[in-house]
Amino acid sequence: MNIDSPHRPPLEVSKKIDALCDQFEGEFRVGLSPHIEDFLLKVDESYRPALFQELLGLEVDLRLELTKSADVFPALDGPATITSPLSDDPESEYRLRFPQYADLVTRVVCRTVAPRYLGDYELLREIGSGGMGVVYKAVQKYLNQPVAIKVLPQRFSDDPQTVLRFRREMFLIGELNHPNVVRALYAGESKGFLYLVMELVSGTTLQGLMESAWNRYITDESSSERYRMSPGAACEVVRQAALGLAHLSQFGLVHRDVKPANLMITGDGIVKLFDLGLGKFDFGELTAAPSDSTLTRIGTMMGTLDYMAPEQWTDSASVDIRADIYSLGCTLYFMLTNTPPYTGPEYASKRDKFLAHLSGPLPSLDDVLHTSPMGIDAVYRRMLAKEPTERFQTPEELAAAMEPFADHQELMHFFVGVLDPAKQDVAACLSVDGMADKAGLPWFRRPKTRDQILGFALGAVFALAVIGVLTLLF
């Protein structure tokens, strides 16, 4: 199973994972010291990442409980087997123990053992996670200001050069100010954690939105189109994201990790880029040990594989904004199909994905865009050109190419239809500026028509008043 897959295992596999987790916890609590490695062998290899994530979170929670109580769990019969409390650096401990699941280790440990307070901020609840850490809703305790805080993996704080680079990048990101970019408010270090404070955006990630669309589809297959975006909505997302990338490029920044999980969509249909500049910290030289295989090392250092430009696999440090344009093209394909390009059994390994992005045929849109404007396919193919020189050379150029196909109204319709179907009919009546002056409302209730009637009436009253005054005078 692809670790980055947005979909859960089949129902029967999920039930087996739940049963194994119950068994693991039971053995742990009676002092039998179960080993995650042994439990992983009880499921098919393709489902082991999903089971590992559940077992690791469970073991970390149990070891935290043990640490706080300073006791061991007694065995019901026979002497207790002592299970060690959680170490001071559980992330490094588990990454060394499970190098094949290093990214999952970071994701689970950061989510489970992060402190409640970082500087002047109180962490309230987790609102997202990924290979680069966990995002929390938080509040600035003196101003009572709600914010979002990204807590980076603890291993980054152990390297002075990494800390210096983090501060330098945050200095540049702090200058950004654009409606299509999540604004960074503060960056700091506390209790061994590097963290970034960002504006709290009311909305959902594109990844989350598409997951919700898929979940609604599999529970109600009455509409075969419900699980994917319409071309107009998808092009609008790309257009706005391209404008955000254009702002980044003005400061010499490259995102390097454009993907659905790093695009926020607000309730007003505004698309915002976030996780700016953080993708570059997930390089191979920061891992605990070098890999034996260059190709494996490349896959490990890059994190998300499905959205990376070909040049990003081989020389990530020197990529430019055109790599982000390629990633945005992969994201466009994802929105139109609810699956990344180069997905399936033939692309199961990192090597297969690498070769596909490097020289494989471009996945066709013909199967999903039966009635779309022909120009969308040409734009899509140019975004995913293997050679950077054959892509759009600037995000501004891409945004202009998307303009004729982008439809803000379609994006709002999809957003509301997925998250609140009861309001879908209302969303269908909304125009780009949020006013119902098209179909769906009676003519006398349309704002633009009401304004015209009111203007005409006021003009008539004024004219009659002038005529009355002239009549009295003459």
CSV table of C-alpha atoms in Angstrom, one decimal:
chain,number,residue,atom,x,y,z
A,1,MET,CA,0.0,0.0,0.0
A,2,ASN,CA,1.3,3.5,-0.8
A,3,ILE,CA,1.9,5.2,2.5
A,4,ASP,CA,0.8,8.5,1.0
A,5,SER,CA,-2.5,7.0,-0.2
A,6,PRO,CA,-5.5,9.1,1.1
A,7,HIS,CA,-7.8,6.0,1.3
A,8,ARG,CA,-8.1,3.5,4.1
A,9,PRO,CA,-7.5,-0.3,3.7
A,10,PRO,CA,-10.5,-2.4,2.8
A,11,LEU,CA,-13.1,-3.0,5.6
A,12,GLU,CA,-12.0,-6.5,6.4
A,13,VAL,CA,-8.3,-5.4,6.7
A,14,SER,CA,-9.3,-2.5,8.9
A,15,LYS,CA,-11.1,-4.9,11.2
A,16,LYS,CA,-8.1,-7.1,11.4
A,17,ILE,CA,-5.9,-4.1,12.2
A,18,ASP,CA,-8.2,-3.1,15.0
A,19,ALA,CA,-8.2,-6.6,16.4
A,20,LEU,CA,-4.4,-6.8,16.3
A,21,CYS,CA,-4.1,-3.4,18.1
A,22,ASP,CA,-6.5,-4.7,20.8
A,23,GLN,CA,-4.3,-7.8,21.2
A,24,PHE,CA,-1.1,-5.7,21.3
A,25,GLU,CA,-2.5,-3.4,24.0
A,26,GLY,CA,-3.7,-6.4,26.1
A,27,GLU,CA,-0.3,-8.0,26.0
A,28,PHE,CA,1.4,-4.8,26.8
A,29,ARG,CA,-0.8,-4.1,29.9
A,30,VAL,CA,-0.1,-7.5,31.4
A,31,GLY,CA,3.6,-7.1,31.0
A,32,LEU,CA,4.3,-9.4,28.0
A,33,SER,CA,6.3,-6.7,26.1
A,34,PRO,CA,4.8,-7.4,22.6
A,35,HIS,CA,7.0,-6.4,19.7
A,36,ILE,CA,5.7,-4.4,16.8
A,37,GLU,CA,7.9,-6.3,14.4
A,38,ASP,CA,6.1,-9.6,15.3
A,39,PHE,CA,2.6,-8.1,14.8
A,40,LEU,CA,3.6,-6.6,11.4
A,41,LEU,CA,4.2,-10.2,10.1
A,42,LYS,CA,0.5,-11.0,10.7
A,43,VAL,CA,-0.8,-8.9,7.8
A,44,ASP,CA,0.0,-8.8,4.1
A,45,GLU,CA,3.1,-6.6,3.3
A,46,SER,CA,1.0,-4.0,1.5
A,47,TYR,CA,-1.0,-3.2,4.6
A,48,ARG,CA,1.9,-3.2,7.1
A,49,PRO,CA,2.4,0.6,6.9
A,50,ALA,CA,-1.2,1.1,8.0
A,51,LEU,CA,-0.8,-1.4,10.9
A,52,PHE,CA,2.6,0.1,11.9
A,53,GLN,CA,1.1,3.6,12.2
A,54,GLU,CA,-1.6,2.3,14.5
A,55,LEU,CA,0.7,0.1,16.6
A,56,LEU,CA,3.4,2.8,17.0
A,57,GLY,CA,0.9,5.3,18.2
A,58,LEU,CA,-0.5,2.8,20.6
A,59,GLU,CA,2.9,1.9,22.0
A,60,VAL,CA,4.0,5.5,22.4
A,61,ASP,CA,0.8,6.3,24.3
A,62,LEU,CA,1.3,3.3,26.6
A,63,ARG,CA,5.0,4.1,27.2
A,64,LEU,CA,4.0,7.7,28.0
A,65,GLU,CA,1.4,6.4,30.5
A,66,LEU,CA,4.2,4.2,32.0
A,67,THR,CA,6.5,7.2,32.2
A,68,LYS,CA,4.0,9.3,34.0
A,69,SER,CA,3.1,6.6,36.5
A,70,ALA,CA,6.7,5.4,37.0
A,71,ASP,CA,5.2,1.9,37.5
A,72,VAL,CA,5.2,-1.2,35.3
A,73,PHE,CA,2.1,-3.1,34.3
A,74,PRO,CA,1.9,-6.3,36.5
A,75,ALA,CA,1.4,-9.6,34.9
A,76,LEU,CA,-1.7,-11.5,35.8
A,77,ASP,CA,0.2,-14.7,36.4
A,78,GLY,CA,3.9,-14.9,36.7
A,79,PRO,CA,6.6,-12.2,37.2
A,80,ALA,CA,6.1,-8.9,35.3
A,81,THR,CA,8.3,-8.2,32.3
A,82,ILE,CA,9.4,-4.6,32.6
A,83,THR,CA,8.7,-2.4,29.5
A,84,SER,CA,10.9,0.7,29.3
A,85,PRO,CA,9.3,4.1,29.7
A,86,LEU,CA,9.5,6.5,26.8
A,87,SER,CA,13.0,7.9,26.1
A,88,ASP,CA,13.9,11.5,25.9
A,89,ASP,CA,14.2,11.2,22.1
A,90,PRO,CA,11.6,8.7,21.0
A,91,GLU,CA,11.7,9.9,17.4
A,92,SER,CA,15.4,9.0,16.9
A,93,GLU,CA,14.9,5.7,18.8
A,94,TYR,CA,12.0,4.6,16.5
A,95,ARG,CA,13.6,5.9,13.3
A,96,LEU,CA,16.6,3.8,14.0
A,97,ARG,CA,14.5,0.8,14.8
A,98,PHE,CA,12.2,1.1,11.8
A,99,PRO,CA,14.2,2.9,9.0
A,100,GLN,CA,11.7,1.7,6.4
A,101,TYR,CA,9.0,3.7,8.1
A,102,ALA,CA,11.0,6.8,9.1
A,103,ASP,CA,8.5,9.3,7.8
A,104,LEU,CA,5.6,7.5,9.6
A,105,VAL,CA,7.7,7.5,12.8
A,106,THR,CA,8.1,11.3,12.7
A,107,ARG,CA,4.4,11.8,12.0
A,108,VAL,CA,3.2,9.6,14.9
A,109,VAL,CA,5.8,10.7,17.5
A,110,CYS,CA,5.4,14.4,16.8
A,111,ARG,CA,1.7,14.1,17.1
A,112,THR,CA,1.8,12.1,20.4
A,113,VAL,CA,4.6,13.6,22.5
A,114,ALA,CA,4.6,17.3,21.5
A,115,PRO,CA,4.5,19.7,24.5
A,116,ARG,CA,1.4,21.5,25.5
A,117,TYR,CA,3.1,24.9,25.5
A,118,LEU,CA,5.7,26.3,23.0
A,119,GLY,CA,6.9,29.7,24.1
A,120,ASP,CA,3.8,32.0,24.6
A,121,TYR,CA,1.6,29.6,22.7
A,122,GLU,CA,-0.7,26.9,24.1
A,123,LEU,CA,-1.4,24.0,21.8
A,124,LEU,CA,-5.1,23.2,21.7
A,125,ARG,CA,-5.6,20.3,19.3
A,126,GLU,CA,-4.0,18.7,16.2
A,127,ILE,CA,-5.5,19.8,12.9
A,128,GLY,CA,-3.0,18.2,10.5
A,129,SER,CA,0.1,16.1,10.2
A,130,GLY,CA,2.7,15.0,7.6
A,131,GLY,CA,6.3,14.0,7.2
A,132,MET,CA,7.5,17.4,8.2
A,133,GLY,CA,5.7,17.4,11.5
A,134,VAL,CA,2.3,18.2,13.0
A,135,VAL,CA,0.1,21.3,12.8
A,136,TYR,CA,-1.9,22.3,15.8
A,137,LYS,CA,-4.5,24.9,16.5
A,138,ALA,CA,-3.1,27.1,19.2
A,139,VAL,CA,-3.6,30.4,21.0
A,140,GLN,CA,-1.3,33.2,22.0
A,141,LYS,CA,-1.9,33.3,25.7
A,142,TYR,CA,-1.5,37.0,26.2
A,143,LEU,CA,-3.4,38.3,23.2
A,144,ASN,CA,-5.8,35.3,23.0
A,145,GLN,CA,-5.1,35.2,19.3
A,146,PRO,CA,-5.9,31.9,17.5
A,147,VAL,CA,-3.1,30.6,15.3
A,148,ALA,CA,-1.8,27.5,13.6
A,149,ILE,CA,1.5,26.1,14.7
A,150,LYS,CA,3.7,23.7,12.7
A,151,VAL,CA,5.9,21.7,15.0
A,152,LEU,CA,8.9,20.4,13.1
A,153,PRO,CA,10.5,17.0,13.9
A,154,GLN,CA,12.8,17.1,16.9
A,155,ARG,CA,15.8,15.8,14.9
A,156,PHE,CA,16.1,19.1,13.1
A,157,SER,CA,16.8,20.9,16.3
A,158,ASP,CA,19.9,18.8,17.0
A,159,ASP,CA,21.9,20.3,14.1
A,160,PRO,CA,23.0,23.9,14.5
A,161,GLN,CA,23.3,24.3,10.7
A,162,THR,CA,19.7,23.2,10.2
A,163,VAL,CA,18.5,25.6,12.9
A,164,LEU,CA,20.4,28.4,11.2
A,165,ARG,CA,18.9,27.5,7.8
A,166,PHE,CA,15.5,27.3,9.3
A,167,ARG,CA,15.8,30.8,10.7
A,168,ARG,CA,17.1,32.1,7.4
A,169,GLU,CA,14.2,30.6,5.5
A,170,MET,CA,11.7,31.9,8.0
A,171,PHE,CA,13.1,35.4,7.7
A,172,LEU,CA,12.3,35.3,4.0
A,173,ILE,CA,8.9,33.7,4.4
A,174,GLY,CA,8.0,36.4,7.0
A,175,GLU,CA,8.1,39.0,4.2
A,176,LEU,CA,5.4,37.2,2.1
A,177,ASN,CA,2.0,38.9,2.0
A,178,HIS,CA,-0.5,37.6,-0.6
A,179,PRO,CA,-4.1,36.4,-0.4
A,180,ASN,CA,-3.0,33.0,-1.9
A,181,VAL,CA,-0.3,32.4,0.6
A,182,VAL,CA,-0.8,31.4,4.3
A,183,ARG,CA,1.0,34.2,6.2
A,184,ALA,CA,3.7,33.3,8.6
A,185,LEU,CA,3.5,35.2,11.9
A,186,TYR,CA,6.4,34.0,14.0
A,187,ALA,CA,9.1,31.3,14.2
A,188,GLY,CA,10.9,30.0,17.3
A,189,GLU,CA,12.5,27.3,19.2
A,190,SER,CA,11.3,25.9,22.6
A,191,LYS,CA,11.9,22.7,24.6
A,192,GLY,CA,13.9,21.2,21.8
A,193,PHE,CA,11.3,21.9,19.1
A,194,LEU,CA,11.5,24.2,16.1
A,195,TYR,CA,8.1,25.7,15.3
A,196,LEU,CA,6.4,28.0,12.8
A,197,VAL,CA,3.4,30.1,13.7
A,198,MET,CA,1.0,30.8,10.9
A,199,GLU,CA,-2.4,32.5,10.4
A,200,LEU,CA,-5.3,30.1,11.2
A,201,VAL,CA,-7.2,29.6,8.0
A,202,SER,CA,-10.8,28.6,8.2
A,203,GLY,CA,-11.3,25.8,5.6
A,204,THR,CA,-9.8,22.5,4.6
A,205,THR,CA,-6.9,21.2,2.7
A,206,LEU,CA,-7.4,20.1,-0.9
A,207,GLN,CA,-6.4,16.6,0.2
A,208,GLY,CA,-9.0,16.6,2.9
A,209,LEU,CA,-11.7,18.0,0.5
A,210,MET,CA,-11.0,15.2,-2.0
A,211,GLU,CA,-11.0,12.6,0.7
A,212,SER,CA,-14.4,13.8,1.9
A,213,ALA,CA,-15.6,13.7,-1.7
A,214,TRP,CA,-14.4,10.1,-2.1
A,215,ASN,CA,-15.9,9.0,1.2
A,216,ARG,CA,-19.3,10.5,0.2
A,217,TYR,CA,-19.1,8.7,-3.1
A,218,ILE,CA,-18.3,5.2,-1.7
A,219,THR,CA,-21.3,5.6,0.7
A,220,ASP,CA,-23.6,6.8,-2.0
A,221,GLU,CA,-22.7,5.9,-5.6
A,222,SER,CA,-25.7,7.7,-7.1
A,223,SER,CA,-23.5,10.2,-8.7
A,224,SER,CA,-20.4,9.0,-10.5
A,225,GLU,CA,-18.9,12.5,-10.7
A,226,ARG,CA,-19.2,13.3,-7.0
A,227,TYR,CA,-15.7,12.1,-6.1
A,228,ARG,CA,-13.8,14.4,-8.4
A,229,MET,CA,-13.8,18.0,-9.3
A,230,SER,CA,-15.2,19.6,-12.4
A,231,PRO,CA,-12.6,21.0,-14.8
A,232,GLY,CA,-13.6,24.6,-14.1
A,233,ALA,CA,-13.2,24.1,-10.3
A,234,ALA,CA,-9.9,22.3,-10.7
A,235,CYS,CA,-8.5,25.0,-13.0
A,236,GLU,CA,-9.6,27.7,-10.6
A,237,VAL,CA,-7.5,26.0,-7.8
A,238,VAL,CA,-4.5,25.9,-10.1
A,239,ARG,CA,-5.0,29.5,-11.2
A,240,GLN,CA,-5.0,30.8,-7.6
A,241,ALA,CA,-2.2,28.5,-6.5
A,242,ALA,CA,-0.1,29.8,-9.5
A,243,LEU,CA,-0.7,33.4,-8.3
A,244,GLY,CA,0.6,32.4,-4.9
A,245,LEU,CA,3.7,30.7,-6.5
A,246,ALA,CA,4.2,33.9,-8.5
A,247,HIS,CA,4.4,35.9,-5.2
A,248,LEU,CA,7.0,33.4,-3.9
A,249,SER,CA,9.1,33.6,-7.0
A,250,GLN,CA,9.3,37.4,-6.6
A,251,PHE,CA,11.3,36.7,-3.4
A,252,GLY,CA,13.5,34.1,-5.0
A,253,LEU,CA,11.6,31.3,-3.1
A,254,VAL,CA,10.7,27.8,-4.4
A,255,HIS,CA,8.1,25.8,-2.6
A,256,ARG,CA,9.5,22.4,-3.5
A,257,ASP,CA,6.5,20.5,-1.9
A,258,VAL,CA,3.4,21.6,-3.8
A,259,LYS,CA,0.7,18.9,-3.3
A,260,PRO,CA,-3.0,18.7,-2.3
A,261,ALA,CA,-2.1,18.4,1.4
A,262,ASN,CA,-0.3,21.8,1.2
A,263,LEU,CA,-3.2,23.7,-0.4
A,264,MET,CA,-5.9,25.2,1.8
A,265,ILE,CA,-9.3,26.1,0.5
A,266,THR,CA,-11.4,28.5,2.5
A,267,GLY,CA,-15.2,28.7,2.7
A,268,ASP,CA,-15.0,31.6,0.3
A,269,GLY,CA,-13.2,29.6,-2.3
A,270,ILE,CA,-9.8,31.1,-1.7
A,271,VAL,CA,-6.8,28.8,-2.3
A,272,LYS,CA,-3.8,29.3,-0.1
A,273,LEU,CA,-0.3,27.7,-0.2
A,274,PHE,CA,1.3,26.7,3.0
A,275,ASP,CA,4.3,24.8,4.3
A,276,LEU,CA,6.5,27.3,2.4
A,277,GLY,CA,10.2,26.5,2.3
A,278,LEU,CA,9.9,23.6,4.8
A,279,GLY,CA,10.0,20.9,2.1
A,280,LYS,CA,13.7,21.6,1.5
A,281,PHE,CA,14.6,20.5,5.1
A,282,ASP,CA,13.7,16.9,4.3
A,283,PHE,CA,17.0,16.2,2.5
A,284,GLY,CA,19.1,13.0,2.6
A,285,GLU,CA,22.0,14.6,4.5
A,286,LEU,CA,19.7,15.1,7.5
A,287,THR,CA,18.8,11.4,7.8
A,288,ALA,CA,20.4,9.2,10.5
A,289,ALA,CA,22.4,7.1,8.1
A,290,PRO,CA,23.1,7.2,4.3
A,291,SER,CA,21.3,4.7,2.2
A,292,ASP,CA,23.1,2.0,0.2
A,293,SER,CA,21.1,2.8,-2.9
A,294,THR,CA,21.2,6.2,-4.6
A,295,LEU,CA,17.6,5.7,-5.8
A,296,THR,CA,16.4,4.8,-2.3
A,297,ARG,CA,18.2,7.7,-0.8
A,298,ILE,CA,16.6,10.0,-3.4
A,299,GLY,CA,13.1,8.7,-2.5
A,300,THR,CA,13.8,8.9,1.2
A,301,MET,CA,15.0,12.5,1.2
A,302,MET,CA,12.1,13.9,-0.9
A,303,GLY,CA,9.1,12.7,1.2
A,304,THR,CA,6.1,12.9,-1.1
A,305,LEU,CA,6.8,11.1,-4.3
A,306,ASP,CA,3.6,11.5,-6.4
A,307,TYR,CA,4.0,15.2,-7.1
A,308,MET,CA,7.7,15.7,-7.7
A,309,ALA,CA,9.2,17.0,-10.9
A,310,PRO,CA,11.8,14.7,-12.6
A,311,GLU,CA,14.7,17.1,-11.8
A,312,GLN,CA,13.7,17.1,-8.2
A,313,TRP,CA,14.5,13.4,-7.8
A,314,THR,CA,18.1,14.0,-8.8
A,315,ASP,CA,19.1,17.5,-7.8
A,316,SER,CA,16.5,19.0,-5.4
A,317,ALA,CA,18.8,21.8,-4.1
A,318,SER,CA,19.0,23.4,-7.6
A,319,VAL,CA,15.4,23.3,-8.7
A,320,ASP,CA,13.5,26.4,-9.6
A,321,ILE,CA,9.9,27.5,-9.7
A,322,ARG,CA,9.2,25.3,-12.8
A,323,ALA,CA,9.4,22.3,-10.5
A,324,ASP,CA,6.5,23.7,-8.6
A,325,ILE,CA,4.6,24.1,-11.8
A,326,TYR,CA,5.1,20.4,-12.5
A,327,SER,CA,3.8,19.5,-9.0
A,328,LEU,CA,0.8,21.7,-9.6
A,329,GLY,CA,0.2,19.8,-12.9
A,330,CYS,CA,0.2,16.5,-10.9
A,331,THR,CA,-2.2,18.2,-8.5
A,332,LEU,CA,-4.5,19.1,-11.4
A,333,TYR,CA,-4.6,15.5,-12.4
A,334,PHE,CA,-5.4,14.5,-8.8
A,335,MET,CA,-8.4,16.9,-8.6
A,336,LEU,CA,-9.8,15.6,-11.9
A,337,THR,CA,-9.4,11.9,-11.0
A,338,ASN,CA,-9.0,11.7,-7.2
A,339,THR,CA,-5.8,9.8,-7.7
A,340,PRO,CA,-2.2,11.0,-8.3
A,341,PRO,CA,-0.6,10.3,-11.7
A,342,TYR,CA,1.4,7.2,-12.0
A,343,THR,CA,-0.7,5.3,-9.4
A,344,GLY,CA,-1.4,1.6,-9.5
A,345,PRO,CA,0.3,-1.8,-9.3
A,346,GLU,CA,2.7,-1.0,-12.1
A,347,TYR,CA,4.0,1.9,-10.0
A,348,ALA,CA,4.3,0.2,-6.6
A,349,SER,CA,7.9,0.9,-5.9
A,350,LYS,CA,9.9,4.1,-5.7
A,351,ARG,CA,12.0,3.1,-8.6
A,352,ASP,CA,8.8,2.6,-10.8
A,353,LYS,CA,7.5,6.0,-9.8
A,354,PHE,CA,10.9,7.6,-10.4
A,355,LEU,CA,11.1,6.1,-13.9
A,356,ALA,CA,7.6,7.1,-14.7
A,357,HIS,CA,8.1,10.7,-13.7
A,358,LEU,CA,11.4,10.8,-15.5
A,359,SER,CA,10.4,9.2,-18.9
A,360,GLY,CA,7.1,7.5,-18.6
A,361,PRO,CA,4.1,8.5,-20.9
A,362,LEU,CA,1.9,11.2,-19.5
A,363,PRO,CA,-1.3,9.9,-18.0
A,364,SER,CA,-4.2,10.9,-20.3
A,365,LEU,CA,-7.1,13.1,-19.3
A,366,ASP,CA,-9.3,11.7,-22.1
A,367,ASP,CA,-11.0,9.2,-19.7
A,368,VAL,CA,-12.2,12.0,-17.3
A,369,LEU,CA,-12.6,15.1,-19.5
A,370,HIS,CA,-15.1,13.9,-22.1
A,371,THR,CA,-16.8,17.3,-22.5
A,372,SER,CA,-14.1,19.7,-21.3
A,373,PRO,CA,-12.7,22.5,-23.4
A,374,MET,CA,-9.9,21.1,-25.5
A,375,GLY,CA,-7.4,23.7,-24.3
A,376,ILE,CA,-7.2,22.2,-20.8
A,377,ASP,CA,-5.4,19.2,-22.0
A,378,ALA,CA,-2.8,21.3,-23.8
A,379,VAL,CA,-2.2,23.3,-20.6
A,380,TYR,CA,-2.0,20.1,-18.5
A,381,ARG,CA,0.5,18.6,-20.9
A,382,ARG,CA,2.7,21.6,-20.8
A,383,MET,CA,2.7,21.7,-17.0
A,384,LEU,CA,3.9,18.1,-16.9
A,385,ALA,CA,6.6,18.3,-19.6
A,386,LYS,CA,9.6,16.2,-18.6
A,387,GLU,CA,12.0,19.0,-19.5
A,388,PRO,CA,11.7,22.3,-17.4
A,389,THR,CA,12.3,24.3,-20.6
A,390,GLU,CA,9.2,22.9,-22.2
A,391,ARG,CA,6.9,23.9,-19.3
A,392,PHE,CA,5.4,27.3,-18.5
A,393,GLN,CA,8.4,29.3,-17.5
A,394,THR,CA,6.7,31.4,-14.8
A,395,PRO,CA,3.6,31.0,-12.6
A,396,GLU,CA,2.1,34.2,-14.0
A,397,GLU,CA,2.2,32.6,-17.5
A,398,LEU,CA,0.4,29.5,-16.1
A,399,ALA,CA,-2.2,31.6,-14.3
A,400,ALA,CA,-3.0,33.4,-17.5
A,401,ALA,CA,-3.3,30.1,-19.4
A,402,MET,CA,-5.7,28.8,-16.8
A,403,GLU,CA,-7.9,32.0,-16.7
A,404,PRO,CA,-10.2,31.0,-19.6
A,405,PHE,CA,-11.1,27.6,-18.0
A,406,ALA,CA,-11.2,28.6,-14.3
A,407,ASP,CA,-14.6,28.9,-12.7
A,408,HIS,CA,-14.8,30.2,-9.1
A,409,GLN,CA,-18.6,29.3,-9.0
A,410,GLU,CA,-17.8,25.7,-9.8
A,411,LEU,CA,-15.2,25.5,-7.1
A,412,MET,CA,-17.7,26.9,-4.5
A,413,HIS,CA,-20.4,24.5,-5.7
A,414,PHE,CA,-18.0,21.5,-5.3
A,415,PHE,CA,-16.8,22.8,-1.9
A,416,VAL,CA,-20.2,23.2,-0.4
A,417,GLY,CA,-21.6,20.1,-2.1
A,418,VAL,CA,-19.0,17.9,-0.5
A,419,LEU,CA,-18.9,19.5,3.0
A,420,ASP,CA,-22.5,20.5,3.3
A,421,PRO,CA,-24.8,19.0,0.6
A,422,ALA,CA,-27.9,20.7,2.2
A,423,LYS,CA,-26.5,24.0,0.9
A,424,GLN,CA,-25.5,22.7,-2.6
A,425,ASP,CA,-28.5,24.3,-4.3
A,426,VAL,CA,-27.6,27.7,-2.8
A,427,ALA,CA,-24.0,27.3,-3.9
A,428,ALA,CA,-25.0,26.6,-7.4
A,429,CYS,CA,-26.7,30.0,-7.5
A,430,LEU,CA,-23.6,31.9,-6.3
A,431,SER,CA,-21.7,33.9,-8.9
A,432,VAL,CA,-17.9,34.6,-8.8
A,433,ASP,CA,-18.4,37.7,-6.6
A,434,GLY,CA,-20.7,35.8,-4.2
A,435,MET,CA,-24.0,37.5,-5.4
A,436,ALA,CA,-26.9,35.6,-6.8
A,437,ASP,CA,-27.5,37.6,-9.9
A,438,LYS,CA,-27.8,34.7,-12.3
A,439,ALA,CA,-30.1,31.7,-12.4
A,440,GLY,CA,-31.6,30.3,-9.3
A,441,LEU,CA,-33.4,33.3,-7.8
A,442,PRO,CA,-36.5,35.2,-8.9
A,443,TRP,CA,-35.6,38.2,-11.0
A,444,PHE,CA,-37.0,40.6,-8.3
A,445,ARG,CA,-34.7,39.1,-5.7
A,446,ARG,CA,-31.5,39.4,-7.7
A,447,PRO,CA,-29.3,42.0,-6.1
A,448,LYS,CA,-28.3,43.6,-9.4
A,449,THR,CA,-31.9,43.8,-10.6
A,450,ARG,CA,-33.0,45.3,-7.2
A,451,ASP,CA,-30.3,47.9,-7.5
A,452,GLN,CA,-31.5,48.8,-11.0
A,453,ILE,CA,-35.1,49.1,-9.9
A,454,LEU,CA,-34.2,51.2,-6.8
A,455,GLY,CA,-32.0,53.5,-8.9
A,456,PHE,CA,-34.8,54.0,-11.5
A,457,ALA,CA,-37.3,54.7,-8.7
A,458,LEU,CA,-35.1,57.3,-7.0
A,459,GLY,CA,-34.4,58.9,-10.4
A,460,ALA,CA,-38.1,59.2,-11.1
A,461,VAL,CA,-38.8,60.7,-7.7
A,462,PHE,CA,-36.0,63.3,-8.2
A,463,ALA,CA,-37.4,64.1,-11.7
A,464,LEU,CA,-40.9,64.7,-10.3
A,465,ALA,CA,-39.6,66.9,-7.5
A,466,VAL,CA,-37.7,69.0,-10.0
A,467,ILE,CA,-40.8,69.4,-12.2
A,468,GLY,CA,-42.9,70.4,-9.1
A,469,VAL,CA,-40.4,73.1,-8.2
A,470,LEU,CA,-40.3,74.5,-11.7
A,471,THR,CA,-44.1,74.5,-11.8
A,472,LEU,CA,-44.2,76.6,-8.6
A,473,LEU,CA,-41.6,79.0,-9.9
A,474,PHE,CA,-43.2,79.6,-13.2
